[in-house]
PDB file of C-alpha atoms in Angstrom:
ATOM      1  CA  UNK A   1     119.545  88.150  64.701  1.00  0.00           C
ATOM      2  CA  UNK A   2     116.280  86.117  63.524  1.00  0.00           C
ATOM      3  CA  UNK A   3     115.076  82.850  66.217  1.00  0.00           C
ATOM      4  CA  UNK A   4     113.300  80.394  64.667  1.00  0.00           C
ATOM      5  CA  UNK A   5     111.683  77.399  66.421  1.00  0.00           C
ATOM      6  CA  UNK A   6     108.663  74.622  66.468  1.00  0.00           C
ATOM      7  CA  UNK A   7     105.778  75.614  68.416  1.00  0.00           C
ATOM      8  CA  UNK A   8     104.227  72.703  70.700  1.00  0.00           C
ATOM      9  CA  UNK A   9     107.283  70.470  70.902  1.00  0.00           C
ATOM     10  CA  UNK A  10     106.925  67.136  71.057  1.00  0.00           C
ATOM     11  CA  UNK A  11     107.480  63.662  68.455  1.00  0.00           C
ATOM     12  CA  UNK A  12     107.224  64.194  64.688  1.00  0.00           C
ATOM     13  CA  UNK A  13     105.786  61.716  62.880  1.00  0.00           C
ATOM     14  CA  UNK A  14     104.525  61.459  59.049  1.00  0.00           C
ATOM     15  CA  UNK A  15     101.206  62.658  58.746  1.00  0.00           C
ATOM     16  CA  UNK A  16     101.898  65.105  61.189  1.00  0.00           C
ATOM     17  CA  UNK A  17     101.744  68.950  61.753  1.00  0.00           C
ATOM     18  CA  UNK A  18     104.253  71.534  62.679  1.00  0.00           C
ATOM     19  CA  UNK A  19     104.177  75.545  63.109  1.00  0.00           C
ATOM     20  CA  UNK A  20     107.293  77.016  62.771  1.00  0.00           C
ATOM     21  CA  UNK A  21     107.741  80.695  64.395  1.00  0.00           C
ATOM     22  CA  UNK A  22     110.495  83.367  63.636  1.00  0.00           C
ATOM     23  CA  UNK A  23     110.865  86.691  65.666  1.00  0.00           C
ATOM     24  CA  UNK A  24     113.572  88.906  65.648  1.00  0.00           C
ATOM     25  CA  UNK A  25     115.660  91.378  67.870  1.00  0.00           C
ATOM     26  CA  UNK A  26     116.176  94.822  67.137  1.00  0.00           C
ATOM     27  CA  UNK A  27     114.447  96.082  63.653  1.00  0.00           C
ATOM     28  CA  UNK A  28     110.855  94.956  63.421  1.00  0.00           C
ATOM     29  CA  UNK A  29     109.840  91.868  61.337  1.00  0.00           C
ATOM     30  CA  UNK A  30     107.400  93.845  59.691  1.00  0.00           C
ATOM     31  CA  UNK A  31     110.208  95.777  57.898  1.00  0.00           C
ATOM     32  CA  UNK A  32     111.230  92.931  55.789  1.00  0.00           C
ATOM     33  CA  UNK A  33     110.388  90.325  53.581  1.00  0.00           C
ATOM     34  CA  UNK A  34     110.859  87.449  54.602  1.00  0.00           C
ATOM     35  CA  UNK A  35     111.428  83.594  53.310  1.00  0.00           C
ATOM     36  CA  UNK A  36     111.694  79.939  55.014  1.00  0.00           C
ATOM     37  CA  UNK A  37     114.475  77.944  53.974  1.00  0.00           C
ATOM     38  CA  UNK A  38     115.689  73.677  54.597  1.00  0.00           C
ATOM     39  CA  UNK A  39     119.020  72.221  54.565  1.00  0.00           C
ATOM     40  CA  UNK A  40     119.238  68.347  54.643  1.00  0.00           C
ATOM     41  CA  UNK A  41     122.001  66.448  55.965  1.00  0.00           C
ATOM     42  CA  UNK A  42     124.572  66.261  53.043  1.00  0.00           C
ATOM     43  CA  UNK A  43     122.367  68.599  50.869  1.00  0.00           C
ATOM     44  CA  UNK A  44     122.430  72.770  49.907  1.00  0.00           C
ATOM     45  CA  UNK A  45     119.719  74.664  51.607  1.00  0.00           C
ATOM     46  CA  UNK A  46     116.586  74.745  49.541  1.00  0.00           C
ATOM     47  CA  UNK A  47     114.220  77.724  49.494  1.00  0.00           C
ATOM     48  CA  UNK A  48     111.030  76.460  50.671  1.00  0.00           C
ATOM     49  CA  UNK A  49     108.639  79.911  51.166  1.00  0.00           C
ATOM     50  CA  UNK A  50     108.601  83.630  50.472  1.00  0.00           C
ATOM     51  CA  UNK A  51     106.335  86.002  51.837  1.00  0.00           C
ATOM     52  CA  UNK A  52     105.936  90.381  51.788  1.00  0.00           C
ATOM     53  CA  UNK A  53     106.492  92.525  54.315  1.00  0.00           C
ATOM     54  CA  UNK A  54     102.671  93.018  54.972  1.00  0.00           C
ATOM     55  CA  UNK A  55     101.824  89.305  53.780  1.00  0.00           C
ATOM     56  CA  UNK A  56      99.943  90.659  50.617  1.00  0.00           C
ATOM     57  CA  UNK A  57     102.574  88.267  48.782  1.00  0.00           C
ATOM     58  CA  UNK A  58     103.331  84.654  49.199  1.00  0.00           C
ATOM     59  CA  UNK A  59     105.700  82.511  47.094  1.00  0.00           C
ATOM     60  CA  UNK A  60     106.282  78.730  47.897  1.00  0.00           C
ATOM     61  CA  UNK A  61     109.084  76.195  46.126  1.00  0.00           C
ATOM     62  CA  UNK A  62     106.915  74.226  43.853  1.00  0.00           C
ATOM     63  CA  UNK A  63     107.823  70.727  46.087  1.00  0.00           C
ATOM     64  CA  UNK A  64     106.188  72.149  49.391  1.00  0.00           C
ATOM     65  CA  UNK A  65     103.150  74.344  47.894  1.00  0.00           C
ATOM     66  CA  UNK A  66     100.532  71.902  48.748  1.00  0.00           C
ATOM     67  CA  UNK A  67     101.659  71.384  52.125  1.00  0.00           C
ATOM     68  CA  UNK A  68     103.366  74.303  53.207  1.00  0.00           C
ATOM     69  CA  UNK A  69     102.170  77.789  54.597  1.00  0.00           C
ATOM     70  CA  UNK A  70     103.691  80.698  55.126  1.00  0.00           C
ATOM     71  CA  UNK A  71     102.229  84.015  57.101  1.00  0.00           C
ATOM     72  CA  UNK A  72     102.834  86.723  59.466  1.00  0.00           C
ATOM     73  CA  UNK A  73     100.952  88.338  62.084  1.00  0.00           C
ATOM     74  CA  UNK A  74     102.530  92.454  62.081  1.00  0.00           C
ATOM     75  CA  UNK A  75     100.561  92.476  65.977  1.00  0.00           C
ATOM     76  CA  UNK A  76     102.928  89.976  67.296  1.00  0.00           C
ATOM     77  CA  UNK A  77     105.798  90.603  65.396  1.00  0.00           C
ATOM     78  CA  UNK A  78     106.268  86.899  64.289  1.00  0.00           C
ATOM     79  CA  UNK A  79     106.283  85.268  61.088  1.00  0.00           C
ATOM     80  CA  UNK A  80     105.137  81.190  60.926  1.00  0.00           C
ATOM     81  CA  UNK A  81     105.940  78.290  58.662  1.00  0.00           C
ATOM     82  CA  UNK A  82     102.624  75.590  58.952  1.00  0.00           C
ATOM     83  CA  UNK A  83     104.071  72.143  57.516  1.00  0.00           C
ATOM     84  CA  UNK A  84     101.250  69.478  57.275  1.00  0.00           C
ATOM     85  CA  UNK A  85     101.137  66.104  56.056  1.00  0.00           C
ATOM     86  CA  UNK A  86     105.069  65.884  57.314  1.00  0.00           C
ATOM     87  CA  UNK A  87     106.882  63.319  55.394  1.00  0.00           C
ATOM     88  CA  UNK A  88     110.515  61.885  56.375  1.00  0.00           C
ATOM     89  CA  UNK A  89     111.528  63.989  53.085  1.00  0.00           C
ATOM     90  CA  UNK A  90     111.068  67.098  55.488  1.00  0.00           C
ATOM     91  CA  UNK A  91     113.520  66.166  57.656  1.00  0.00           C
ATOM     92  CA  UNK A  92     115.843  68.717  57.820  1.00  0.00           C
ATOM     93  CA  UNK A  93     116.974  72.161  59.522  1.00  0.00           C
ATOM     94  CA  UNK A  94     114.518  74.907  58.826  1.00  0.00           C
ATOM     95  CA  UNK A  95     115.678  78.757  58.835  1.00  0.00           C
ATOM     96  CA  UNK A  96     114.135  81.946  58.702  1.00  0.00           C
ATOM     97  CA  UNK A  97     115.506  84.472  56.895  1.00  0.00           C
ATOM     98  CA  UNK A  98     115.530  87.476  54.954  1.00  0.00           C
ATOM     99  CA  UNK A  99     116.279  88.793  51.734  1.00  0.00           C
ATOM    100  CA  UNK A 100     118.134  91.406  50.127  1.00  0.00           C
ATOM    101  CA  UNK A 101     116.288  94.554  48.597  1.00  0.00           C
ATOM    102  CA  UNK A 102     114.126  93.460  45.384  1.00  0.00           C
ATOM    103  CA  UNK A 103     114.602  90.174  46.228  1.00  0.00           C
ATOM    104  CA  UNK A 104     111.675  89.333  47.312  1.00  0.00           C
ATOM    105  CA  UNK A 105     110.401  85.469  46.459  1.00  0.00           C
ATOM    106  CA  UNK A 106     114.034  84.580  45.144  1.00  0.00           C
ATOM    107  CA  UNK A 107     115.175  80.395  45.435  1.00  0.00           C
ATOM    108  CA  UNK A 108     118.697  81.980  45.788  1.00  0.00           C
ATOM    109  CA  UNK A 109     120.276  81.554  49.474  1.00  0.00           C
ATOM    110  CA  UNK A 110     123.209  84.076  48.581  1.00  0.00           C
ATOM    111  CA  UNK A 111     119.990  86.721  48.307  1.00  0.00           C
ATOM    112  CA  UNK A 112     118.759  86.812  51.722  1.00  0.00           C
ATOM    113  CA  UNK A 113     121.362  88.842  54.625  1.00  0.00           C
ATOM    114  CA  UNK A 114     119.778  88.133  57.872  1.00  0.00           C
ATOM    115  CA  UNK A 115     119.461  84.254  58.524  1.00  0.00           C
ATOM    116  CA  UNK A 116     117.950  82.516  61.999  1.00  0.00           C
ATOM    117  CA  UNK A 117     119.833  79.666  63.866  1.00  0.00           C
ATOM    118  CA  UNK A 118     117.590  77.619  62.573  1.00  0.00           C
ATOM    119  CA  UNK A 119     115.383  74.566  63.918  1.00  0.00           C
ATOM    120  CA  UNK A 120     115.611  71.291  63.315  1.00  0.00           C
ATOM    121  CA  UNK A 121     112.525  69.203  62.226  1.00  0.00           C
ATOM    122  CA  UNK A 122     113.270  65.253  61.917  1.00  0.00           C
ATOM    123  CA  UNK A 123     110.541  63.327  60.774  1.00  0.00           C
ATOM    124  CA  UNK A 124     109.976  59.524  61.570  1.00  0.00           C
ATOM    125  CA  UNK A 125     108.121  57.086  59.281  1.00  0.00           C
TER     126      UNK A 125
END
């Protein structure tokens, strides 16, 4: 339902910066909240960013708040994930998703309903 991927393409390297987009078919972004999520190799996914459905509200994991932005733009229909400073620590598949009703901002994976493919981010030191 939700397609996530890295805007510019090319090597990731620490230090670096990635954007991270989501769209979505059918029902409009705009309807939902939405959230960013990680999953590691060997690891649970971790919630890494919330935001509202009009991006009056932001919520990040306390790990990535420094480096990590979340935002939406309603005109086209997208919502982005801006990593900077990358570290190898990052490395790991990034997903769009989002949540249940009243759920907005929750850590909890089993609260969101519509999840993206999901991109993969790998990060070389």
């Amino acid at each position: 339902r939700f397609s996530c991927r890295r805007l510019g393409g090319g090597l990731v390297q620490a230090g670096d910066s990635l954007r991270l987009s989501c769209a979505a078919s059918g029902r409009a972004l705009s309807t939902y909240d939405m959230g960013w999520f990680r999953q590691a190799p060997g690891k649970e996914r971790e919630f890494v960013a919330a935001i509202s459905t009009n991006g009056g509200r932001t919520f990040y994991a306390d790990s990535v708040k420094s480096r990590f932005t979340i935002s939406r733009d309603s005109a086209k229909n997208m919502v982005y994930l801006q990593i900077n400073s990358l570290k190898p620590e990052d490395t790991a598949v990034y997903y769009c998703a989002a949540p249940k009703r009243s759920a907005f901002g929750s850590q909890a994976a089993s609260m969101y309903q519509f999840w993206g493919q999901g991109t993969l981010v790998t990060v070389s030191s």
